[in-house]
PDB file of C-alpha atoms in Angstrom:
ATOM      1  CA  MET A   1      -0.078   0.246  -0.989  1.00 48.00           C
ATOM      2  CA  GLU A   2       2.778   2.589   0.315  1.00 55.00           C
ATOM      3  CA  LYS A   3       4.191   2.538  -2.854  1.00 69.00           C
ATOM      4  CA  ARG A   4       1.367   2.664  -3.906  1.00 76.00           C
ATOM      5  CA  ILE A   5      -0.070   5.686  -2.278  1.00 88.00           C
ATOM      6  CA  SER A   6       0.903   9.183  -4.069  1.00 89.00           C
ATOM      7  CA  GLY A   7       0.712  13.175  -3.834  1.00 91.00           C
ATOM      8  CA  HIS A   8      -1.853  12.173  -6.905  1.00 93.00           C
ATOM      9  CA  THR A   9      -3.796   9.286  -5.206  1.00 96.00           C
ATOM     10  CA  GLY A  10      -7.265   9.524  -4.672  1.00 96.00           C
ATOM     11  CA  LEU A  11      -9.093   8.861  -1.755  1.00 98.00           C
ATOM     12  CA  LEU A  12     -12.835   7.467  -1.446  1.00 98.00           C
ATOM     13  CA  ALA A  13     -14.563   6.041   2.225  1.00 98.00           C
ATOM     14  CA  LEU A  14     -17.072   4.747   3.939  1.00 98.00           C
ATOM     15  CA  ILE A  15     -19.054   6.708   6.347  1.00 98.00           C
ATOM     16  CA  GLY A  16     -21.893   5.431   9.034  1.00 97.00           C
ATOM     17  CA  SER A  17     -21.503   3.960  12.919  1.00 96.00           C
ATOM     18  CA  PRO A  18     -20.945   1.095  13.620  1.00 94.00           C
ATOM     19  CA  VAL A  19     -18.310   1.097  10.473  1.00 95.00           C
ATOM     20  CA  GLY A  20     -15.284  -1.161  11.559  1.00 92.00           C
ATOM     21  CA  HIS A  21     -16.519  -5.034  10.961  1.00 86.00           C
ATOM     22  CA  SER A  22     -17.129  -3.390   7.160  1.00 87.00           C
ATOM     23  CA  GLY A  23     -14.462  -5.054   4.252  1.00 86.00           C
ATOM     24  CA  SER A  24     -14.823  -2.626   2.204  1.00 91.00           C
ATOM     25  CA  PRO A  25     -11.397  -1.291   2.497  1.00 95.00           C
ATOM     26  CA  ALA A  26     -10.386  -4.286   1.354  1.00 94.00           C
ATOM     27  CA  MET A  27     -12.952  -4.725  -0.891  1.00 93.00           C
ATOM     28  CA  TYR A  28     -11.614  -1.611  -2.945  1.00 96.00           C
ATOM     29  CA  ASN A  29      -8.253  -1.288  -2.499  1.00 97.00           C
ATOM     30  CA  TYR A  30      -7.756  -4.374  -4.652  1.00 96.00           C
ATOM     31  CA  SER A  31      -9.539  -4.263  -6.987  1.00 97.00           C
ATOM     32  CA  PHE A  32      -7.660  -0.410  -7.632  1.00 97.00           C
ATOM     33  CA  GLU A  33      -4.473  -2.303  -6.963  1.00 95.00           C
ATOM     34  CA  LYS A  34      -5.486  -5.170  -9.313  1.00 96.00           C
ATOM     35  CA  LEU A  35      -6.496  -2.471 -12.019  1.00 97.00           C
ATOM     36  CA  GLY A  36      -4.056  -0.160 -11.481  1.00 95.00           C
ATOM     37  CA  LEU A  37      -6.330   2.357 -10.430  1.00 97.00           C
ATOM     38  CA  ASP A  38      -4.564   5.551  -7.803  1.00 96.00           C
ATOM     39  CA  TYR A  39      -6.744   6.254  -5.071  1.00 97.00           C
ATOM     40  CA  ALA A  40      -6.853   4.815  -1.758  1.00 97.00           C
ATOM     41  CA  TYR A  41     -10.461   3.289   0.357  1.00 98.00           C
ATOM     42  CA  VAL A  42     -10.543   4.471   4.245  1.00 98.00           C
ATOM     43  CA  ALA A  43     -13.410   3.311   6.617  1.00 98.00           C
ATOM     44  CA  PHE A  44     -14.970   7.075   9.519  1.00 98.00           C
ATOM     45  CA  ASP A  45     -16.889   6.346  11.614  1.00 98.00           C
ATOM     46  CA  ILE A  46     -20.293   8.427  11.118  1.00 98.00           C
ATOM     47  CA  ARG A  47     -23.255   9.967  13.039  1.00 97.00           C
ATOM     48  CA  VAL A  48     -26.229  10.866  11.603  1.00 98.00           C
ATOM     49  CA  GLU A  49     -25.795  13.971  12.729  1.00 98.00           C
ATOM     50  CA  GLN A  50     -21.945  14.281  11.462  1.00 98.00           C
ATOM     51  CA  VAL A  51     -23.193  13.138   7.860  1.00 98.00           C
ATOM     52  CA  LYS A  52     -24.041  16.794   6.239  1.00 98.00           C
ATOM     53  CA  GLU A  53     -19.750  18.074   8.127  1.00 98.00           C
ATOM     54  CA  ALA A  54     -18.777  14.915   6.819  1.00 98.00           C
ATOM     55  CA  LEU A  55     -20.430  15.383   3.418  1.00 98.00           C
ATOM     56  CA  SER A  56     -18.570  19.197   3.502  1.00 98.00           C
ATOM     57  CA  ALA A  57     -15.403  17.068   3.621  1.00 97.00           C
ATOM     58  CA  MET A  58     -15.474  15.400   0.572  1.00 98.00           C
ATOM     59  CA  LYS A  59     -15.696  18.653  -1.300  1.00 97.00           C
ATOM     60  CA  LEU A  60     -13.359  19.877   0.503  1.00 97.00           C
ATOM     61  CA  PHE A  61     -10.067  17.179  -0.219  1.00 97.00           C
ATOM     62  CA  HIS A  62     -12.118  16.547  -4.084  1.00 97.00           C
ATOM     63  CA  MET A  63     -12.927  13.064  -2.488  1.00 98.00           C
ATOM     64  CA  ARG A  64     -13.454  11.404  -4.763  1.00 98.00           C
ATOM     65  CA  GLY A  65     -16.372   9.411  -4.589  1.00 98.00           C
ATOM     66  CA  MET A  66     -17.893   7.473  -0.604  1.00 98.00           C
ATOM     67  CA  ASN A  67     -20.389   4.996  -0.048  1.00 96.00           C
ATOM     68  CA  VAL A  68     -22.803   4.914   2.857  1.00 95.00           C
ATOM     69  CA  THR A  69     -23.810   2.585   5.098  1.00 91.00           C
ATOM     70  CA  MET A  70     -26.664   2.726   7.952  1.00 86.00           C
ATOM     71  CA  PRO A  71     -27.502   4.678   9.796  1.00 91.00           C
ATOM     72  CA  CYS A  72     -27.266   7.323   8.185  1.00 94.00           C
ATOM     73  CA  LYS A  73     -28.162   7.071   4.012  1.00 91.00           C
ATOM     74  CA  THR A  74     -31.891   8.953   3.839  1.00 90.00           C
ATOM     75  CA  GLU A  75     -29.462  11.879   6.108  1.00 96.00           C
ATOM     76  CA  ALA A  76     -26.515  11.560   2.689  1.00 98.00           C
ATOM     77  CA  ALA A  77     -28.920  12.030   0.556  1.00 96.00           C
ATOM     78  CA  LYS A  78     -30.525  15.862   1.777  1.00 97.00           C
ATOM     79  CA  TYR A  79     -27.591  17.173   0.550  1.00 98.00           C
ATOM     80  CA  MET A  80     -27.099  16.171  -2.683  1.00 98.00           C
ATOM     81  CA  ASP A  81     -26.298  18.102  -6.003  1.00 98.00           C
ATOM     82  CA  GLU A  82     -28.555  15.094  -7.559  1.00 97.00           C
ATOM     83  CA  LEU A  83     -30.056  12.069  -7.000  1.00 95.00           C
ATOM     84  CA  SER A  84     -30.586   8.990  -9.162  1.00 89.00           C
ATOM     85  CA  PRO A  85     -33.826   8.124  -9.750  1.00 80.00           C
ATOM     86  CA  ALA A  86     -34.181   5.126  -7.564  1.00 82.00           C
ATOM     87  CA  ALA A  87     -32.142   6.773  -4.936  1.00 89.00           C
ATOM     88  CA  ARG A  88     -35.011   9.566  -6.037  1.00 86.00           C
ATOM     89  CA  ILE A  89     -37.644   7.536  -5.170  1.00 83.00           C
ATOM     90  CA  ILE A  90     -36.755   5.753  -1.615  1.00 87.00           C
ATOM     91  CA  GLY A  91     -34.956   9.324  -0.572  1.00 87.00           C
ATOM     92  CA  ALA A  92     -31.937   7.449   0.524  1.00 88.00           C
ATOM     93  CA  VAL A  93     -28.179   6.853  -1.313  1.00 93.00           C
ATOM     94  CA  ASN A  94     -24.787   4.617   0.221  1.00 93.00           C
ATOM     95  CA  THR A  95     -23.246   5.859  -2.780  1.00 97.00           C
ATOM     96  CA  ILE A  96     -21.975   8.702  -4.123  1.00 98.00           C
ATOM     97  CA  VAL A  97     -19.541  10.078  -6.518  1.00 98.00           C
ATOM     98  CA  ASN A  98     -18.451  13.589  -6.480  1.00 98.00           C
ATOM     99  CA  GLU A  99     -17.848  14.848 -10.415  1.00 97.00           C
ATOM    100  CA  ASP A 100     -15.736  18.582  -9.620  1.00 96.00           C
ATOM    101  CA  GLY A 101     -17.205  19.101  -6.660  1.00 96.00           C
ATOM    102  CA  LYS A 102     -21.733  18.262  -7.201  1.00 98.00           C
ATOM    103  CA  LEU A 103     -21.885  15.910  -5.380  1.00 98.00           C
ATOM    104  CA  ILE A 104     -24.391  12.824  -7.398  1.00 98.00           C
ATOM    105  CA  GLY A 105     -26.344  10.898  -5.330  1.00 97.00           C
ATOM    106  CA  TYR A 106     -27.465   6.548  -6.041  1.00 94.00           C
ATOM    107  CA  ILE A 107     -28.600   3.485  -4.158  1.00 93.00           C
ATOM    108  CA  THR A 108     -26.750   0.884  -5.751  1.00 93.00           C
ATOM    109  CA  ASP A 109     -28.540  -1.520  -2.338  1.00 89.00           C
ATOM    110  CA  GLY A 110     -31.525  -2.936  -4.367  1.00 93.00           C
ATOM    111  CA  GLU A 111     -28.919  -4.156  -7.631  1.00 91.00           C
ATOM    112  CA  GLY A 112     -26.523  -5.906  -5.166  1.00 94.00           C
ATOM    113  CA  PHE A 113     -29.458  -8.030  -3.376  1.00 96.00           C
ATOM    114  CA  VAL A 114     -30.814  -8.992  -6.110  1.00 96.00           C
ATOM    115  CA  ASN A 115     -28.256  -9.478  -8.212  1.00 93.00           C
ATOM    116  CA  ASN A 116     -26.845 -11.411  -4.648  1.00 95.00           C
ATOM    117  CA  LEU A 117     -30.102 -13.838  -5.071  1.00 97.00           C
ATOM    118  CA  LYS A 118     -29.096 -14.676  -9.375  1.00 95.00           C
ATOM    119  CA  ASP A 119     -25.335 -15.363  -8.298  1.00 93.00           C
ATOM    120  CA  HIS A 120     -26.862 -17.919  -6.239  1.00 95.00           C
ATOM    121  CA  GLY A 121     -28.793 -19.516  -9.094  1.00 97.00           C
ATOM    122  CA  ILE A 122     -32.760 -17.948  -7.811  1.00 98.00           C
ATOM    123  CA  ASP A 123     -34.792 -15.064  -9.318  1.00 98.00           C
ATOM    124  CA  VAL A 124     -37.284 -12.461  -7.432  1.00 98.00           C
ATOM    125  CA  LYS A 125     -39.929 -12.236 -11.115  1.00 98.00           C
ATOM    126  CA  GLY A 126     -43.156 -13.441 -10.102  1.00 98.00           C
ATOM    127  CA  LYS A 127     -42.182 -14.178  -5.857  1.00 98.00           C
ATOM    128  CA  LYS A 128     -43.781 -13.674  -3.074  1.00 98.00           C
ATOM    129  CA  ILE A 129     -41.311 -11.526  -0.966  1.00 98.00           C
ATOM    130  CA  ALA A 130     -41.525 -10.733   2.929  1.00 98.00           C
ATOM    131  CA  VAL A 131     -39.330  -8.223   3.825  1.00 98.00           C
ATOM    132  CA  ALA A 132     -38.219  -6.670   7.556  1.00 98.00           C
ATOM    133  CA  GLY A 133     -37.282  -3.533   7.531  1.00 95.00           C
ATOM    134  CA  GLY A 134     -37.838   0.336   6.418  1.00 90.00           C
ATOM    135  CA  GLY A 135     -34.623   2.369   5.759  1.00 83.00           C
ATOM    136  CA  GLY A 136     -32.181   3.000   3.252  1.00 78.00           C
ATOM    137  CA  ALA A 137     -31.827  -0.566   2.679  1.00 84.00           C
ATOM    138  CA  ALA A 138     -34.676  -2.485   3.188  1.00 91.00           C
ATOM    139  CA  THR A 139     -36.441   0.915   1.516  1.00 91.00           C
ATOM    140  CA  ALA A 140     -33.909   0.063  -1.888  1.00 92.00           C
ATOM    141  CA  ILE A 141     -34.713  -4.464  -1.486  1.00 95.00           C
ATOM    142  CA  GLN A 142     -38.607  -3.520  -1.740  1.00 96.00           C
ATOM    143  CA  VAL A 143     -38.259  -1.373  -5.370  1.00 93.00           C
ATOM    144  CA  GLN A 144     -35.513  -3.048  -7.160  1.00 93.00           C
ATOM    145  CA  CYS A 145     -37.640  -6.529  -6.500  1.00 95.00           C
ATOM    146  CA  ALA A 146     -40.959  -4.472  -7.163  1.00 94.00           C
ATOM    147  CA  LEU A 147     -38.773  -3.098 -10.750  1.00 91.00           C
ATOM    148  CA  ASP A 148     -37.245  -7.011 -11.485  1.00 93.00           C
ATOM    149  CA  GLY A 149     -41.122  -8.791 -11.460  1.00 95.00           C
ATOM    150  CA  ALA A 150     -41.787  -9.459  -8.063  1.00 97.00           C
ATOM    151  CA  ARG A 151     -45.359 -10.187  -7.823  1.00 98.00           C
ATOM    152  CA  GLU A 152     -46.147  -9.384  -4.192  1.00 98.00           C
ATOM    153  CA  LEU A 153     -44.380  -7.375  -1.201  1.00 98.00           C
ATOM    154  CA  ALA A 154     -44.740  -7.855   2.299  1.00 98.00           C
ATOM    155  CA  VAL A 155     -43.327  -5.181   4.705  1.00 98.00           C
ATOM    156  CA  PHE A 156     -41.923  -5.181   8.466  1.00 98.00           C
ATOM    157  CA  ASN A 157     -41.224  -2.312  10.225  1.00 97.00           C
ATOM    158  CA  ILE A 158     -40.924  -0.626  13.548  1.00 96.00           C
ATOM    159  CA  LYS A 159     -44.333   1.391  13.658  1.00 95.00           C
ATOM    160  CA  ASP A 160     -42.729   4.130  15.402  1.00 90.00           C
ATOM    161  CA  ASP A 161     -43.264   8.361  13.749  1.00 83.00           C
ATOM    162  CA  PHE A 162     -41.848   7.008  10.709  1.00 82.00           C
ATOM    163  CA  PHE A 163     -43.906   3.998   9.875  1.00 94.00           C
ATOM    164  CA  THR A 164     -45.240   7.792   7.247  1.00 94.00           C
ATOM    165  CA  ARG A 165     -41.923   6.659   6.009  1.00 91.00           C
ATOM    166  CA  THR A 166     -43.340   3.567   5.993  1.00 94.00           C
ATOM    167  CA  LEU A 167     -46.335   3.268   3.723  1.00 96.00           C
ATOM    168  CA  GLU A 168     -45.683   6.038   0.961  1.00 94.00           C
ATOM    169  CA  THR A 169     -42.033   4.235  -0.515  1.00 93.00           C
ATOM    170  CA  ALA A 170     -45.993   1.546  -0.058  1.00 95.00           C
ATOM    171  CA  GLU A 171     -47.158   3.845  -2.622  1.00 95.00           C
ATOM    172  CA  LYS A 172     -44.783   4.589  -4.647  1.00 93.00           C
ATOM    173  CA  ILE A 173     -43.828   1.539  -5.229  1.00 93.00           C
ATOM    174  CA  ARG A 174     -48.170   1.349  -6.542  1.00 95.00           C
ATOM    175  CA  ARG A 175     -47.372   3.826  -8.957  1.00 92.00           C
ATOM    176  CA  GLU A 176     -44.475   2.758 -10.332  1.00 89.00           C
ATOM    177  CA  VAL A 177     -44.760  -1.262 -11.198  1.00 92.00           C
ATOM    178  CA  PRO A 178     -48.872  -0.834 -11.566  1.00 92.00           C
ATOM    179  CA  GLY A 179     -50.617  -4.649 -10.106  1.00 94.00           C
ATOM    180  CA  ILE A 180     -47.953  -5.857  -7.717  1.00 97.00           C
ATOM    181  CA  ALA A 181     -49.380  -6.057  -4.625  1.00 98.00           C
ATOM    182  CA  VAL A 182     -48.046  -3.866  -1.212  1.00 98.00           C
ATOM    183  CA  ASN A 183     -48.913  -4.200   1.807  1.00 98.00           C
ATOM    184  CA  VAL A 184     -47.822  -2.813   5.535  1.00 98.00           C
ATOM    185  CA  TYR A 185     -47.410  -4.637   8.393  1.00 98.00           C
ATOM    186  CA  ASP A 186     -46.434  -3.063  11.907  1.00 98.00           C
ATOM    187  CA  ILE A 187     -43.398  -5.987  13.011  1.00 97.00           C
ATOM    188  CA  ALA A 188     -44.256  -5.977  16.836  1.00 97.00           C
ATOM    189  CA  ASP A 189     -47.511  -8.401  15.440  1.00 97.00           C
ATOM    190  CA  THR A 190     -45.341 -11.818  15.466  1.00 97.00           C
ATOM    191  CA  ALA A 191     -48.623 -13.905  14.437  1.00 97.00           C
ATOM    192  CA  LYS A 192     -49.368 -11.250  11.175  1.00 98.00           C
ATOM    193  CA  MET A 193     -45.088 -11.837  10.616  1.00 98.00           C
ATOM    194  CA  THR A 194     -45.446 -15.836  10.955  1.00 98.00           C
ATOM    195  CA  GLU A 195     -48.811 -15.899   8.589  1.00 98.00           C
ATOM    196  CA  GLU A 196     -47.089 -14.189   5.498  1.00 98.00           C
ATOM    197  CA  MET A 197     -43.991 -15.911   6.068  1.00 98.00           C
ATOM    198  CA  ALA A 198     -46.529 -18.819   5.522  1.00 98.00           C
ATOM    199  CA  THR A 199     -47.929 -17.761   2.327  1.00 98.00           C
ATOM    200  CA  SER A 200     -43.943 -15.684   0.798  1.00 98.00           C
ATOM    201  CA  ASP A 201     -41.373 -17.013  -0.997  1.00 98.00           C
ATOM    202  CA  ILE A 202     -38.567 -14.941   0.766  1.00 98.00           C
ATOM    203  CA  PHE A 203     -37.556 -13.688   3.737  1.00 98.00           C
ATOM    204  CA  VAL A 204     -35.326 -11.254   4.161  1.00 98.00           C
ATOM    205  CA  ASN A 205     -33.903  -9.041   7.168  1.00 98.00           C
ATOM    206  CA  ALA A 206     -33.062  -5.813   5.765  1.00 95.00           C
ATOM    207  CA  THR A 207     -32.853  -4.545   9.957  1.00 95.00           C
ATOM    208  CA  ILE A 208     -29.605  -3.949  11.628  1.00 93.00           C
ATOM    209  CA  VAL A 209     -31.194  -6.710  13.703  1.00 96.00           C
ATOM    210  CA  GLY A 210     -27.472  -9.841  14.273  1.00 96.00           C
ATOM    211  CA  MET A 211     -25.629  -7.628  13.382  1.00 92.00           C
ATOM    212  CA  LYS A 212     -22.462  -7.166  15.994  1.00 86.00           C
ATOM    213  CA  PRO A 213     -23.505  -5.736  18.963  1.00 89.00           C
ATOM    214  CA  MET A 214     -27.258  -7.379  18.242  1.00 93.00           C
ATOM    215  CA  GLU A 215     -25.559 -10.903  17.202  1.00 93.00           C
ATOM    216  CA  ASN A 216     -27.679 -13.093  20.185  1.00 95.00           C
ATOM    217  CA  GLU A 217     -30.903 -11.704  17.828  1.00 97.00           C
ATOM    218  CA  SER A 218     -33.878 -12.623  15.561  1.00 97.00           C
ATOM    219  CA  VAL A 219     -36.349 -10.183  13.541  1.00 97.00           C
ATOM    220  CA  VAL A 220     -37.972 -13.815  13.130  1.00 98.00           C
ATOM    221  CA  LYS A 221     -39.045 -14.364  17.154  1.00 96.00           C
ATOM    222  CA  ASP A 222     -40.837 -16.941  16.147  1.00 95.00           C
ATOM    223  CA  PRO A 223     -38.645 -19.569  14.717  1.00 96.00           C
ATOM    224  CA  ARG A 224     -41.054 -21.835  13.751  1.00 96.00           C
ATOM    225  CA  ALA A 225     -41.885 -19.342  10.855  1.00 97.00           C
ATOM    226  CA  PHE A 226     -38.940 -21.422   9.296  1.00 98.00           C
ATOM    227  CA  ARG A 227     -39.719 -23.573   6.499  1.00 98.00           C
ATOM    228  CA  PRO A 228     -38.528 -26.045   4.284  1.00 98.00           C
ATOM    229  CA  GLY A 229     -38.728 -24.009   0.341  1.00 97.00           C
ATOM    230  CA  LEU A 230     -38.273 -21.131   2.218  1.00 98.00           C
ATOM    231  CA  VAL A 231     -35.814 -18.726   0.886  1.00 98.00           C
ATOM    232  CA  VAL A 232     -33.593 -16.990   3.758  1.00 98.00           C
ATOM    233  CA  ALA A 233     -32.169 -13.711   3.247  1.00 98.00           C
ATOM    234  CA  ASP A 234     -30.088 -11.580   5.814  1.00 97.00           C
ATOM    235  CA  ALA A 235     -27.771  -7.803   4.115  1.00 94.00           C
ATOM    236  CA  VAL A 236     -26.624  -8.377   7.886  1.00 93.00           C
ATOM    237  CA  TYR A 237     -22.665  -9.826   6.472  1.00 86.00           C
ATOM    238  CA  ASN A 238     -21.110  -9.603  10.129  1.00 85.00           C
ATOM    239  CA  PRO A 239     -21.554 -11.689  12.015  1.00 91.00           C
ATOM    240  CA  GLU A 240     -21.872 -13.990   8.003  1.00 89.00           C
ATOM    241  CA  GLU A 241     -23.757 -16.731   9.891  1.00 95.00           C
ATOM    242  CA  THR A 242     -26.656 -14.475  11.904  1.00 97.00           C
ATOM    243  CA  ARG A 243     -29.125 -15.546  14.863  1.00 97.00           C
ATOM    244  CA  LEU A 244     -31.338 -15.452  11.589  1.00 98.00           C
ATOM    245  CA  LEU A 245     -29.595 -18.367   9.150  1.00 98.00           C
ATOM    246  CA  ARG A 246     -29.349 -19.736  11.452  1.00 98.00           C
ATOM    247  CA  GLU A 247     -32.505 -20.805  12.980  1.00 98.00           C
ATOM    248  CA  ALA A 248     -33.055 -20.808   9.404  1.00 98.00           C
ATOM    249  CA  LYS A 249     -31.098 -23.528   8.229  1.00 98.00           C
ATOM    250  CA  GLU A 250     -32.327 -24.898  11.216  1.00 98.00           C
ATOM    251  CA  ALA A 251     -35.287 -26.002   9.956  1.00 98.00           C
ATOM    252  CA  GLY A 252     -34.219 -26.872   6.420  1.00 98.00           C
ATOM    253  CA  CYS A 253     -35.169 -22.997   4.857  1.00 98.00           C
ATOM    254  CA  THR A 254     -33.052 -21.955   1.934  1.00 98.00           C
ATOM    255  CA  CYS A 255     -29.466 -19.464   3.329  1.00 98.00           C
ATOM    256  CA  ILE A 256     -28.298 -15.816   1.992  1.00 97.00           C
ATOM    257  CA  SER A 257     -26.624 -14.468   3.935  1.00 94.00           C
ATOM    258  CA  GLY A 258     -25.401  -9.989   3.763  1.00 92.00           C
ATOM    259  CA  LYS A 259     -22.122 -10.772   2.447  1.00 87.00           C
ATOM    260  CA  GLY A 260     -22.856 -11.108  -1.641  1.00 90.00           C
ATOM    261  CA  MET A 261     -24.884  -8.229  -1.857  1.00 91.00           C
ATOM    262  CA  LEU A 262     -22.075  -5.773  -0.268  1.00 84.00           C
ATOM    263  CA  LEU A 263     -19.549  -7.310  -3.256  1.00 90.00           C
ATOM    264  CA  TRP A 264     -22.962  -7.046  -5.585  1.00 94.00           C
ATOM    265  CA  GLN A 265     -23.879  -3.610  -4.262  1.00 92.00           C
ATOM    266  CA  GLY A 266     -20.154  -2.886  -4.823  1.00 93.00           C
ATOM    267  CA  VAL A 267     -19.800  -4.284  -7.870  1.00 95.00           C
ATOM    268  CA  SER A 268     -21.200  -1.234  -9.349  1.00 94.00           C
ATOM    269  CA  ALA A 269     -20.117   1.917  -7.049  1.00 97.00           C
ATOM    270  CA  PHE A 270     -17.172   1.325  -8.425  1.00 97.00           C
ATOM    271  CA  LYS A 271     -18.782   1.162 -11.524  1.00 96.00           C
ATOM    272  CA  LEU A 272     -19.667   4.550 -10.680  1.00 97.00           C
ATOM    273  CA  TYR A 273     -16.563   5.525  -9.071  1.00 98.00           C
ATOM    274  CA  THR A 274     -13.461   4.181 -12.010  1.00 97.00           C
ATOM    275  CA  GLY A 275     -16.098   4.237 -14.985  1.00 97.00           C
ATOM    276  CA  LYS A 276     -14.121   0.406 -15.634  1.00 97.00           C
ATOM    277  CA  ASP A 277     -16.044  -3.278 -14.095  1.00 95.00           C
ATOM    278  CA  MET A 278     -14.084  -4.950 -10.771  1.00 97.00           C
ATOM    279  CA  PRO A 279     -11.821  -7.786 -10.761  1.00 97.00           C
ATOM    280  CA  VAL A 280     -15.296  -9.975  -9.454  1.00 94.00           C
ATOM    281  CA  GLU A 281     -14.258 -13.714  -9.771  1.00 94.00           C
ATOM    282  CA  GLU A 282     -11.384 -12.654  -7.490  1.00 96.00           C
ATOM    283  CA  VAL A 283     -12.926 -10.599  -4.978  1.00 95.00           C
ATOM    284  CA  LYS A 284     -15.809 -13.506  -5.073  1.00 92.00           C
ATOM    285  CA  ASN A 285     -11.826 -15.684  -3.893  1.00 93.00           C
ATOM    286  CA  LEU A 286     -10.179 -13.703  -1.446  1.00 93.00           C
ATOM    287  CA  PHE A 287     -13.603 -12.140   0.041  1.00 87.00           C
ATOM    288  CA  PHE A 288     -16.796 -13.879  -0.281  1.00 83.00           C
ATOM    289  CA  SER A 289     -15.702 -17.746  -0.506  1.00 77.00           C
TER     290      SER A 289
END
């Protein structure tokens, strides 16, 4: 690394909290070195109230780009000079490209999720998908699944002050994708979640439940909701096998961890930053096998 850093090296970063567990720096820096690109990628632990300052620093330091993780995705979208269509619908960003001081926000989480499923031989087209969560990643997954042909979405979120936003997102999806069924429920309603999971093809955890330091928790409170034939996907990637996936596996479900989602959303972001394709197979073998 020390041989690669120069006075011309472009800086990219991940912001959010926590970020100490992230595999993104290793993935991006390996790819930059592999392709001979003069960039370096680091991680900064940034709280929501620090996002505006972080983005000002991005412009000040002429940083090429940033990835944004929880809980900063929605806040970061407020300070973009331009949003991609998907980011505008969702109201959140996870990838920011600095075009000569103009910050353009994108959301690649949904693409990453869908492409990760495809990488495991699973297509969302025509499927009923239950999604736990209403934040940036969860919304991106809902929108992308709808755009890619899912027939029905059952969304579970905390019934707090932001629950209205989840309902608004559902309405946006209905407008964008006529004919799709989208229903929103209280995530605390365990019986309803169990009922909806019984008729779903895919269940997705897109909350932070299961991520360190909550690795002993699961968003599914009744493990009897799991069954053979159900695909259970977790957006959490550290630990790789969450309690959710462990209990689902024991029940005979097909389980997909969040590591692949991280890879595939990174593939999309890498292209936006550099205009080049990430060396996917090498990265997968080194960091995701």
